[in-house]
PDB file of C-alpha atoms and ligand atoms in Angstrom:
ATOM      1  CA  UNK Z   1       0.336   0.136   0.095  1.00  0.00           C
ATOM      2  CA  UNK Z   2       1.378   3.584  -0.956  1.00  0.00           C
ATOM      3  CA  UNK Z   3       1.944   6.055   1.776  1.00  0.00           C
ATOM      4  CA  UNK Z   4       3.643   9.962   1.884  1.00  0.00           C
ATOM      5  CA  UNK Z   5       6.017   9.998   4.576  1.00  0.00           C
ATOM      6  CA  UNK Z   6       6.183  13.113   6.291  1.00  0.00           C
ATOM      7  CA  UNK Z   7       9.425  14.855   6.051  1.00  0.00           C
ATOM      8  CA  UNK Z   8      11.064  17.034   8.948  1.00  0.00           C
ATOM      9  CA  UNK Z   9      13.806  18.978   7.819  1.00  0.00           C
ATOM     10  CA  UNK Z  10      16.318  19.547  10.636  1.00  0.00           C
ATOM     11  CA  UNK Z  11      18.158  23.166  10.087  1.00  0.00           C
ATOM     12  CA  UNK Z  12      20.333  22.810  12.851  1.00  0.00           C
ATOM     13  CA  UNK Z  13      23.567  22.941  11.131  1.00  0.00           C
ATOM     14  CA  UNK Z  14      22.484  25.893   8.752  1.00  0.00           C
ATOM     15  CA  UNK Z  15      23.160  27.882  11.812  1.00  0.00           C
ATOM     16  CA  UNK Z  16      26.379  25.927  13.080  1.00  0.00           C
ATOM     17  CA  UNK Z  17      27.931  27.278  10.039  1.00  0.00           C
ATOM     18  CA  UNK Z  18      26.338  30.908  10.918  1.00  0.00           C
ATOM     19  CA  UNK Z  19      28.132  30.938  14.401  1.00  0.00           C
ATOM     20  CA  UNK Z  20      31.192  29.715  12.742  1.00  0.00           C
ATOM     21  CA  UNK Z  21      31.720  33.878  12.000  1.00  0.00           C
ATOM     22  CA  UNK Z  22      29.391  34.967  14.660  1.00  0.00           C
ATOM     23  CA  UNK Z  23      27.302  36.789  12.029  1.00  0.00           C
ATOM     24  CA  UNK Z  24      23.646  36.815  10.935  1.00  0.00           C
ATOM     25  CA  UNK Z  25      24.881  34.269   7.517  1.00  0.00           C
ATOM     26  CA  UNK Z  26      23.709  31.702   6.785  1.00  0.00           C
ATOM     27  CA  UNK Z  27      20.208  32.544   8.521  1.00  0.00           C
ATOM     28  CA  UNK Z  28      18.131  29.165   9.578  1.00  0.00           C
ATOM     29  CA  UNK Z  29      15.150  31.109   9.104  1.00  0.00           C
ATOM     30  CA  UNK Z  30      15.809  31.536   5.189  1.00  0.00           C
ATOM     31  CA  UNK Z  31      16.650  27.598   5.099  1.00  0.00           C
ATOM     32  CA  UNK Z  32      13.445  26.784   6.834  1.00  0.00           C
ATOM     33  CA  UNK Z  33      11.694  28.774   4.424  1.00  0.00           C
ATOM     34  CA  UNK Z  34      13.464  26.910   1.576  1.00  0.00           C
ATOM     35  CA  UNK Z  35      12.640  23.839   2.812  1.00  0.00           C
ATOM     36  CA  UNK Z  36       9.047  24.367   3.327  1.00  0.00           C
ATOM     37  CA  UNK Z  37       9.078  25.215  -0.388  1.00  0.00           C
ATOM     38  CA  UNK Z  38      10.888  22.314  -1.304  1.00  0.00           C
ATOM     39  CA  UNK Z  39       8.566  19.982   0.092  1.00  0.00           C
ATOM     40  CA  UNK Z  40       9.639  19.721   3.851  1.00  0.00           C
ATOM     41  CA  UNK Z  41       6.409  19.241   5.501  1.00  0.00           C
ATOM     42  CA  UNK Z  42       7.608  20.656   8.776  1.00  0.00           C
ATOM     43  CA  UNK Z  43      10.837  22.249  10.526  1.00  0.00           C
ATOM     44  CA  UNK Z  44      12.983  20.442  13.485  1.00  0.00           C
ATOM     45  CA  UNK Z  45      15.272  22.742  15.163  1.00  0.00           C
ATOM     46  CA  UNK Z  46      17.155  21.608  18.552  1.00  0.00           C
ATOM     47  CA  UNK Z  47      17.858  24.238  21.068  1.00  0.00           C
ATOM     48  CA  UNK Z  48      20.934  22.974  22.762  1.00  0.00           C
ATOM     49  CA  UNK Z  49      21.646  23.780  26.312  1.00  0.00           C
ATOM     50  CA  UNK Z  50      24.828  25.184  25.566  1.00  0.00           C
ATOM     51  CA  UNK Z  51      23.295  26.750  22.553  1.00  0.00           C
ATOM     52  CA  UNK Z  52      26.107  25.745  20.316  1.00  0.00           C
ATOM     53  CA  UNK Z  53      23.947  26.146  16.878  1.00  0.00           C
ATOM     54  CA  UNK Z  54      19.904  27.139  17.260  1.00  0.00           C
ATOM     55  CA  UNK Z  55      19.604  29.940  19.801  1.00  0.00           C
ATOM     56  CA  UNK Z  56      16.588  31.388  21.667  1.00  0.00           C
ATOM     57  CA  UNK Z  57      16.453  34.067  18.878  1.00  0.00           C
ATOM     58  CA  UNK Z  58      16.401  31.519  16.135  1.00  0.00           C
ATOM     59  CA  UNK Z  59      13.570  29.546  18.385  1.00  0.00           C
ATOM     60  CA  UNK Z  60      11.512  32.620  18.362  1.00  0.00           C
ATOM     61  CA  UNK Z  61      11.774  33.404  14.566  1.00  0.00           C
ATOM     62  CA  UNK Z  62      10.924  29.949  13.527  1.00  0.00           C
ATOM     63  CA  UNK Z  63       8.010  29.607  15.488  1.00  0.00           C
ATOM     64  CA  UNK Z  64       6.513  32.860  13.992  1.00  0.00           C
ATOM     65  CA  UNK Z  65       7.506  31.395  10.413  1.00  0.00           C
ATOM     66  CA  UNK Z  66       5.775  28.322  11.305  1.00  0.00           C
ATOM     67  CA  UNK Z  67       2.739  29.599  12.314  1.00  0.00           C
ATOM     68  CA  UNK Z  68       2.939  31.844   9.533  1.00  0.00           C
ATOM     69  CA  UNK Z  69       3.341  28.782   7.167  1.00  0.00           C
ATOM     70  CA  UNK Z  70       0.837  27.244   9.162  1.00  0.00           C
ATOM     71  CA  UNK Z  71       3.423  23.997   9.173  1.00  0.00           C
ATOM     72  CA  UNK Z  72       4.424  22.307  12.247  1.00  0.00           C
ATOM     73  CA  UNK Z  73       7.619  23.355  14.369  1.00  0.00           C
ATOM     74  CA  UNK Z  74       9.360  20.350  15.600  1.00  0.00           C
ATOM     75  CA  UNK Z  75      11.532  21.572  19.152  1.00  0.00           C
ATOM     76  CA  UNK Z  76      14.197  19.278  20.134  1.00  0.00           C
ATOM     77  CA  UNK Z  77      15.101  19.690  23.627  1.00  0.00           C
ATOM     78  CA  UNK Z  78      16.545  18.236  26.687  1.00  0.00           C
ATOM     79  CA  UNK Z  79      14.385  17.356  29.876  1.00  0.00           C
ATOM     80  CA  UNK Z  80      15.211  20.045  31.711  1.00  0.00           C
ATOM     81  CA  UNK Z  81      13.325  22.904  33.490  1.00  0.00           C
ATOM     82  CA  UNK Z  82      14.865  25.463  31.422  1.00  0.00           C
ATOM     83  CA  UNK Z  83      13.854  23.654  28.145  1.00  0.00           C
ATOM     84  CA  UNK Z  84      10.225  23.120  29.379  1.00  0.00           C
ATOM     85  CA  UNK Z  85       9.832  26.958  30.233  1.00  0.00           C
ATOM     86  CA  UNK Z  86      10.934  27.582  26.543  1.00  0.00           C
ATOM     87  CA  UNK Z  87       8.497  24.895  24.911  1.00  0.00           C
ATOM     88  CA  UNK Z  88       5.790  26.627  27.007  1.00  0.00           C
ATOM     89  CA  UNK Z  89       6.376  29.691  25.881  1.00  0.00           C
ATOM     90  CA  UNK Z  90       6.701  29.124  22.134  1.00  0.00           C
ATOM     91  CA  UNK Z  91       3.900  26.257  22.145  1.00  0.00           C
ATOM     92  CA  UNK Z  92       5.180  24.335  18.909  1.00  0.00           C
ATOM     93  CA  UNK Z  93       3.307  21.890  17.375  1.00  0.00           C
ATOM     94  CA  UNK Z  94       5.686  19.227  18.898  1.00  0.00           C
ATOM     95  CA  UNK Z  95       8.730  18.844  21.465  1.00  0.00           C
ATOM     96  CA  UNK Z  96      10.950  15.891  20.620  1.00  0.00           C
ATOM     97  CA  UNK Z  97      12.886  14.912  24.004  1.00  0.00           C
ATOM     98  CA  UNK Z  98      16.574  13.992  23.679  1.00  0.00           C
ATOM     99  CA  UNK Z  99      19.560  13.052  25.675  1.00  0.00           C
ATOM    100  CA  UNK Z 100      22.315  15.991  25.980  1.00  0.00           C
ATOM    101  CA  UNK Z 101      24.066  14.583  28.991  1.00  0.00           C
ATOM    102  CA  UNK Z 102      25.807  11.553  28.942  1.00  0.00           C
ATOM    103  CA  UNK Z 103      23.934  10.083  31.822  1.00  0.00           C
ATOM    104  CA  UNK Z 104      20.671  10.510  30.221  1.00  0.00           C
ATOM    105  CA  UNK Z 105      22.034   8.468  26.964  1.00  0.00           C
ATOM    106  CA  UNK Z 106      21.341   4.955  26.395  1.00  0.00           C
ATOM    107  CA  UNK Z 107      24.221   2.488  25.322  1.00  0.00           C
ATOM    108  CA  UNK Z 108      23.501   3.200  21.495  1.00  0.00           C
ATOM    109  CA  UNK Z 109      22.496   7.008  21.947  1.00  0.00           C
ATOM    110  CA  UNK Z 110      18.732   7.489  22.476  1.00  0.00           C
ATOM    111  CA  UNK Z 111      16.903   8.984  25.645  1.00  0.00           C
ATOM    112  CA  UNK Z 112      17.104   6.538  28.521  1.00  0.00           C
ATOM    113  CA  UNK Z 113      13.743   6.556  29.436  1.00  0.00           C
ATOM    114  CA  UNK Z 114      13.439   3.402  31.123  1.00  0.00           C
ATOM    115  CA  UNK Z 115      14.484   3.622  34.432  1.00  0.00           C
ATOM    116  CA  UNK Z 116      14.230   7.510  34.352  1.00  0.00           C
ATOM    117  CA  UNK Z 117      10.400   7.284  34.348  1.00  0.00           C
ATOM    118  CA  UNK Z 118       9.854   9.820  37.548  1.00  0.00           C
ATOM    119  CA  UNK Z 119      12.406  12.291  36.055  1.00  0.00           C
ATOM    120  CA  UNK Z 120      11.028  12.647  32.172  1.00  0.00           C
ATOM    121  CA  UNK Z 121       7.256  11.850  33.069  1.00  0.00           C
ATOM    122  CA  UNK Z 122       6.372  15.105  34.876  1.00  0.00           C
ATOM    123  CA  UNK Z 123       7.713  17.011  31.527  1.00  0.00           C
ATOM    124  CA  UNK Z 124       5.963  15.046  29.470  1.00  0.00           C
ATOM    125  CA  UNK Z 125       2.476  15.565  31.438  1.00  0.00           C
ATOM    126  CA  UNK Z 126       3.601  19.087  31.461  1.00  0.00           C
ATOM    127  CA  UNK Z 127       4.081  19.407  27.343  1.00  0.00           C
ATOM    128  CA  UNK Z 128       1.043  17.523  26.965  1.00  0.00           C
ATOM    129  CA  UNK Z 129      -1.037  19.471  28.756  1.00  0.00           C
ATOM    130  CA  UNK Z 130       0.086  22.506  26.696  1.00  0.00           C
ATOM    131  CA  UNK Z 131      -1.094  20.624  23.474  1.00  0.00           C
ATOM    132  CA  UNK Z 132       2.434  19.944  22.671  1.00  0.00           C
ATOM    133  CA  UNK Z 133       2.680  16.513  21.020  1.00  0.00           C
ATOM    134  CA  UNK Z 134       5.456  14.807  23.101  1.00  0.00           C
ATOM    135  CA  UNK Z 135       7.867  12.452  21.284  1.00  0.00           C
ATOM    136  CA  UNK Z 136      11.136  10.486  22.653  1.00  0.00           C
ATOM    137  CA  UNK Z 137      13.994   9.870  20.727  1.00  0.00           C
ATOM    138  CA  UNK Z 138      15.100   6.468  21.854  1.00  0.00           C
ATOM    139  CA  UNK Z 139      16.723   3.414  20.603  1.00  0.00           C
ATOM    140  CA  UNK Z 140      14.778   0.935  19.215  1.00  0.00           C
ATOM    141  CA  UNK Z 141      14.677  -1.550  22.060  1.00  0.00           C
ATOM    142  CA  UNK Z 142      11.684  -3.195  23.843  1.00  0.00           C
ATOM    143  CA  UNK Z 143      12.198  -1.380  27.212  1.00  0.00           C
ATOM    144  CA  UNK Z 144      12.521   1.900  25.836  1.00  0.00           C
ATOM    145  CA  UNK Z 145       9.356   1.437  23.698  1.00  0.00           C
ATOM    146  CA  UNK Z 146       7.226   0.373  27.046  1.00  0.00           C
ATOM    147  CA  UNK Z 147       8.721   2.860  29.059  1.00  0.00           C
ATOM    148  CA  UNK Z 148       7.576   5.785  26.521  1.00  0.00           C
ATOM    149  CA  UNK Z 149       4.261   4.271  26.352  1.00  0.00           C
ATOM    150  CA  UNK Z 150       3.880   3.921  30.336  1.00  0.00           C
ATOM    151  CA  UNK Z 151       5.172   7.831  30.776  1.00  0.00           C
ATOM    152  CA  UNK Z 152       2.501   8.929  28.180  1.00  0.00           C
ATOM    153  CA  UNK Z 153       4.278  10.155  25.291  1.00  0.00           C
ATOM    154  CA  UNK Z 154       2.290  10.210  22.213  1.00  0.00           C
ATOM    155  CA  UNK Z 155       5.098   9.633  19.582  1.00  0.00           C
ATOM    156  CA  UNK Z 156       8.626   7.524  19.646  1.00  0.00           C
ATOM    157  CA  UNK Z 157      11.522   8.633  17.116  1.00  0.00           C
ATOM    158  CA  UNK Z 158      13.753   5.807  16.727  1.00  0.00           C
ATOM    159  CA  UNK Z 159      17.224   6.475  16.506  1.00  0.00           C
ATOM    160  CA  UNK Z 160      18.358   5.330  13.214  1.00  0.00           C
ATOM    161  CA  UNK Z 161      22.271   6.194  13.937  1.00  0.00           C
ATOM    162  CA  UNK Z 162      23.432   2.975  14.358  1.00  0.00           C
ATOM    163  CA  UNK Z 163      21.729   1.406  11.475  1.00  0.00           C
ATOM    164  CA  UNK Z 164      23.234   4.469   9.371  1.00  0.00           C
ATOM    165  CA  UNK Z 165      26.813   3.742  10.676  1.00  0.00           C
ATOM    166  CA  UNK Z 166      26.633   0.392  10.077  1.00  0.00           C
ATOM    167  CA  UNK Z 167      28.396  -1.065   6.696  1.00  0.00           C
ATOM    168  CA  UNK Z 168      25.577  -1.972   4.228  1.00  0.00           C
ATOM    169  CA  UNK Z 169      25.968  -5.372   4.602  1.00  0.00           C
ATOM    170  CA  UNK Z 170      25.917  -5.527   8.365  1.00  0.00           C
ATOM    171  CA  UNK Z 171      22.503  -3.722   8.741  1.00  0.00           C
ATOM    172  CA  UNK Z 172      19.970  -6.249   8.706  1.00  0.00           C
ATOM    173  CA  UNK Z 173      20.024  -7.454  12.652  1.00  0.00           C
ATOM    174  CA  UNK Z 174      19.605  -3.385  13.018  1.00  0.00           C
ATOM    175  CA  UNK Z 175      17.166  -3.118  10.390  1.00  0.00           C
ATOM    176  CA  UNK Z 176      15.439  -5.926  12.481  1.00  0.00           C
ATOM    177  CA  UNK Z 177      15.432  -4.416  15.576  1.00  0.00           C
ATOM    178  CA  UNK Z 178      14.157  -1.343  14.311  1.00  0.00           C
ATOM    179  CA  UNK Z 179      11.003  -3.039  12.561  1.00  0.00           C
ATOM    180  CA  UNK Z 180      10.394  -5.145  15.616  1.00  0.00           C
ATOM    181  CA  UNK Z 181      10.654  -1.758  17.877  1.00  0.00           C
ATOM    182  CA  UNK Z 182       8.138  -0.188  15.405  1.00  0.00           C
ATOM    183  CA  UNK Z 183       5.686  -2.774  15.515  1.00  0.00           C
ATOM    184  CA  UNK Z 184       5.799  -2.950  19.453  1.00  0.00           C
ATOM    185  CA  UNK Z 185       5.248   0.832  19.554  1.00  0.00           C
ATOM    186  CA  UNK Z 186       2.412   0.825  16.906  1.00  0.00           C
ATOM    187  CA  UNK Z 187       0.412  -2.159  18.768  1.00  0.00           C
ATOM    188  CA  UNK Z 188       0.786   0.216  21.972  1.00  0.00           C
ATOM    189  CA  UNK Z 189      -0.897   2.951  20.062  1.00  0.00           C
ATOM    190  CA  UNK Z 190       2.210   4.942  19.687  1.00  0.00           C
ATOM    191  CA  UNK Z 191       2.931   6.937  16.341  1.00  0.00           C
ATOM    192  CA  UNK Z 192       6.211   6.068  14.968  1.00  0.00           C
ATOM    193  CA  UNK Z 193       9.040   8.493  13.397  1.00  0.00           C
ATOM    194  CA  UNK Z 194      12.851   7.861  12.695  1.00  0.00           C
ATOM    195  CA  UNK Z 195      15.934   9.900  12.387  1.00  0.00           C
ATOM    196  CA  UNK Z 196      19.911  10.557  12.718  1.00  0.00           C
ATOM    197  CA  UNK Z 197      22.156   9.925  10.269  1.00  0.00           C
ATOM    198  CA  UNK Z 198      19.759   9.417   7.244  1.00  0.00           C
ATOM    199  CA  UNK Z 199      20.973   9.690   3.438  1.00  0.00           C
ATOM    200  CA  UNK Z 200      18.752   9.290   0.447  1.00  0.00           C
ATOM    201  CA  UNK Z 201      19.698   5.838   0.811  1.00  0.00           C
ATOM    202  CA  UNK Z 202      19.110   4.765   4.236  1.00  0.00           C
ATOM    203  CA  UNK Z 203      16.095   6.756   4.337  1.00  0.00           C
ATOM    204  CA  UNK Z 204      14.581   5.020   1.426  1.00  0.00           C
ATOM    205  CA  UNK Z 205      15.681   1.608   3.211  1.00  0.00           C
ATOM    206  CA  UNK Z 206      14.366   2.614   6.765  1.00  0.00           C
ATOM    207  CA  UNK Z 207      10.914   3.324   5.037  1.00  0.00           C
ATOM    208  CA  UNK Z 208      10.318  -0.623   4.485  1.00  0.00           C
ATOM    209  CA  UNK Z 209       9.259  -0.628   8.206  1.00  0.00           C
ATOM    210  CA  UNK Z 210       5.798   0.342   7.505  1.00  0.00           C
ATOM    211  CA  UNK Z 211       4.824   1.989  10.956  1.00  0.00           C
ATOM    212  CA  UNK Z 212       7.169   4.775  10.349  1.00  0.00           C
ATOM    213  CA  UNK Z 213       5.201   7.876   9.271  1.00  0.00           C
ATOM    214  CA  UNK Z 214       7.545  10.632   9.903  1.00  0.00           C
ATOM    215  CA  UNK Z 215      11.572  11.119   9.281  1.00  0.00           C
ATOM    216  CA  UNK Z 216      13.632  13.990  10.492  1.00  0.00           C
ATOM    217  CA  UNK Z 217      16.328  14.835   8.483  1.00  0.00           C
ATOM    218  CA  UNK Z 218      19.392  17.328   8.865  1.00  0.00           C
ATOM    219  CA  UNK Z 219      22.844  16.961   8.553  1.00  0.00           C
ATOM    220  CA  UNK Z 220      23.053  15.168   5.447  1.00  0.00           C
ATOM    221  CA  UNK Z 221      20.534  17.397   3.675  1.00  0.00           C
ATOM    222  CA  UNK Z 222      22.536  20.669   5.060  1.00  0.00           C
ATOM    223  CA  UNK Z 223      25.649  18.965   3.823  1.00  0.00           C
ATOM    224  CA  UNK Z 224      24.656  17.640   0.491  1.00  0.00           C
ATOM    225  CA  UNK Z 225      22.905  21.466  -0.083  1.00  0.00           C
ATOM    226  CA  UNK Z 226      26.925  23.150  -0.384  1.00  0.00           C
ATOM    227  CA  UNK Z 227      27.050  20.600  -3.482  1.00  0.00           C
ATOM    228  CA  UNK Z 228      23.322  20.755  -4.828  1.00  0.00           C
ATOM    229  CA  UNK Z 229      21.632  23.860  -3.391  1.00  0.00           C
ATOM    230  CA  UNK Z 230      19.175  23.216  -0.287  1.00  0.00           C
ATOM    231  CA  UNK Z 231      16.111  22.981  -2.541  1.00  0.00           C
ATOM    232  CA  UNK Z 232      17.588  20.475  -5.026  1.00  0.00           C
ATOM    233  CA  UNK Z 233      18.690  18.527  -2.056  1.00  0.00           C
ATOM    234  CA  UNK Z 234      15.322  18.494  -0.288  1.00  0.00           C
ATOM    235  CA  UNK Z 235      13.352  17.684  -3.224  1.00  0.00           C
ATOM    236  CA  UNK Z 236      15.613  14.665  -4.127  1.00  0.00           C
ATOM    237  CA  UNK Z 237      14.971  13.530  -0.521  1.00  0.00           C
ATOM    238  CA  UNK Z 238      11.424  14.264  -1.091  1.00  0.00           C
ATOM    239  CA  UNK Z 239      11.407  12.033  -4.231  1.00  0.00           C
ATOM    240  CA  UNK Z 240      13.466   9.104  -2.532  1.00  0.00           C
ATOM    241  CA  UNK Z 241      11.042   8.897   0.271  1.00  0.00           C
ATOM    242  CA  UNK Z 242       7.863   8.969  -2.323  1.00  0.00           C
ATOM    243  CA  UNK Z 243       9.646   6.434  -4.456  1.00  0.00           C
ATOM    244  CA  UNK Z 244      10.451   4.259  -1.369  1.00  0.00           C
ATOM    245  CA  UNK Z 245       6.736   4.065  -0.193  1.00  0.00           C
ATOM    246  CA  UNK Z 246       4.901   4.196  -3.948  1.00  0.00           C
ATOM    247  CA  UNK Z 247       3.436   7.589  -2.749  1.00  0.00           C
ATOM    248  CA  UNK Z 248       2.303   9.639  -6.013  1.00  0.00           C
ATOM    249  CA  UNK Z 249       5.144  12.403  -6.591  1.00  0.00           C
TER     250      UNK Z 249
HETATM  251  N1  PXP T   1      16.152  13.403  15.059  1.00  0.00           N
HETATM  252  C1  PXP T   1      16.646  13.753  16.295  1.00  0.00           C
HETATM  253  C2  PXP T   1      15.977  13.701  17.575  1.00  0.00           C
HETATM  254  C3  PXP T   1      17.610  14.585  16.460  1.00  0.00           C
HETATM  255  O1  PXP T   1      18.060  14.537  17.575  1.00  0.00           O
HETATM  256  C4  PXP T   1      18.448  14.957  15.395  1.00  0.00           C
HETATM  257  C5  PXP T   1      19.678  15.375  15.176  1.00  0.00           C
HETATM  258  O2  PXP T   1      19.587  16.483  15.384  1.00  0.00           O
HETATM  259  C6  PXP T   1      18.253  14.363  14.190  1.00  0.00           C
HETATM  260  C7  PXP T   1      16.778  13.590  13.953  1.00  0.00           C
HETATM  261  C8  PXP T   1      18.699  14.491  12.827  1.00  0.00           C
HETATM  262  O3  PXP T   1      19.643  13.744  12.534  1.00  0.00           O
HETATM  263  P1  PXP T   1      20.284  14.168  11.416  1.00  0.00           P
HETATM  264  O4  PXP T   1      21.063  15.309  11.458  1.00  0.00           O
HETATM  265  O5  PXP T   1      22.165  13.013  11.740  1.00  0.00           O
HETATM  266  O6  PXP T   1      20.145  14.128  10.049  1.00  0.00           O
END
């Protein structure tokens, strides 16, 4: 059955380049506008505690831009009171809780939800009460999926970094782990997203998992933009995703 997968374009690394010179160029808001014109369904940005790329001012501009364009902003954030306050102020469409500190990270790199429910659940609840869709960026591991469901998340975003970093011939077992976790998540009523490290090839590959409804992709697209321009890079990703799922172009 054909299906159209949502593409969230993460524009963090436009800000990384901008910040390298401390000026205003290149502007992540301009990148967001181009991304939406090129077929992105939404914009993703990670306001890090250390503000190494996206800044508080960027989030204000991106919130207004997405509101105006009637497209979702997905705010990636650490599980802290500071980030919670910022999310509640801007009320993005979605918030994706991600690890930033070493002790919050699971073995492979997702948020350690299992074992940390008491710390994460209140943040999930306060975001959800404000009408923000809450996603947890986790490893495709049964315990993490079960914990995400238990603390009331609506969405899980599976960390595809491990899959993408493996050589192509060694990916089968990690694919199976992603597929099993996606099936488990959907059976529990969770919406399934995926992201991290995806390129044209790996994005198409993971879309063989039928439960995935959204991909969030940044680094590869911003890198490709150096060679092809941002709009063509996003259009090509959109086409690769549509070809993978049989969606009409
Ligand atoms: N999803 C989440 C939760 C992330 O933290 C990131 C990286 O910021 C991405 C997706 C995108 O990963 P990449 O930049 O490797 O495409």
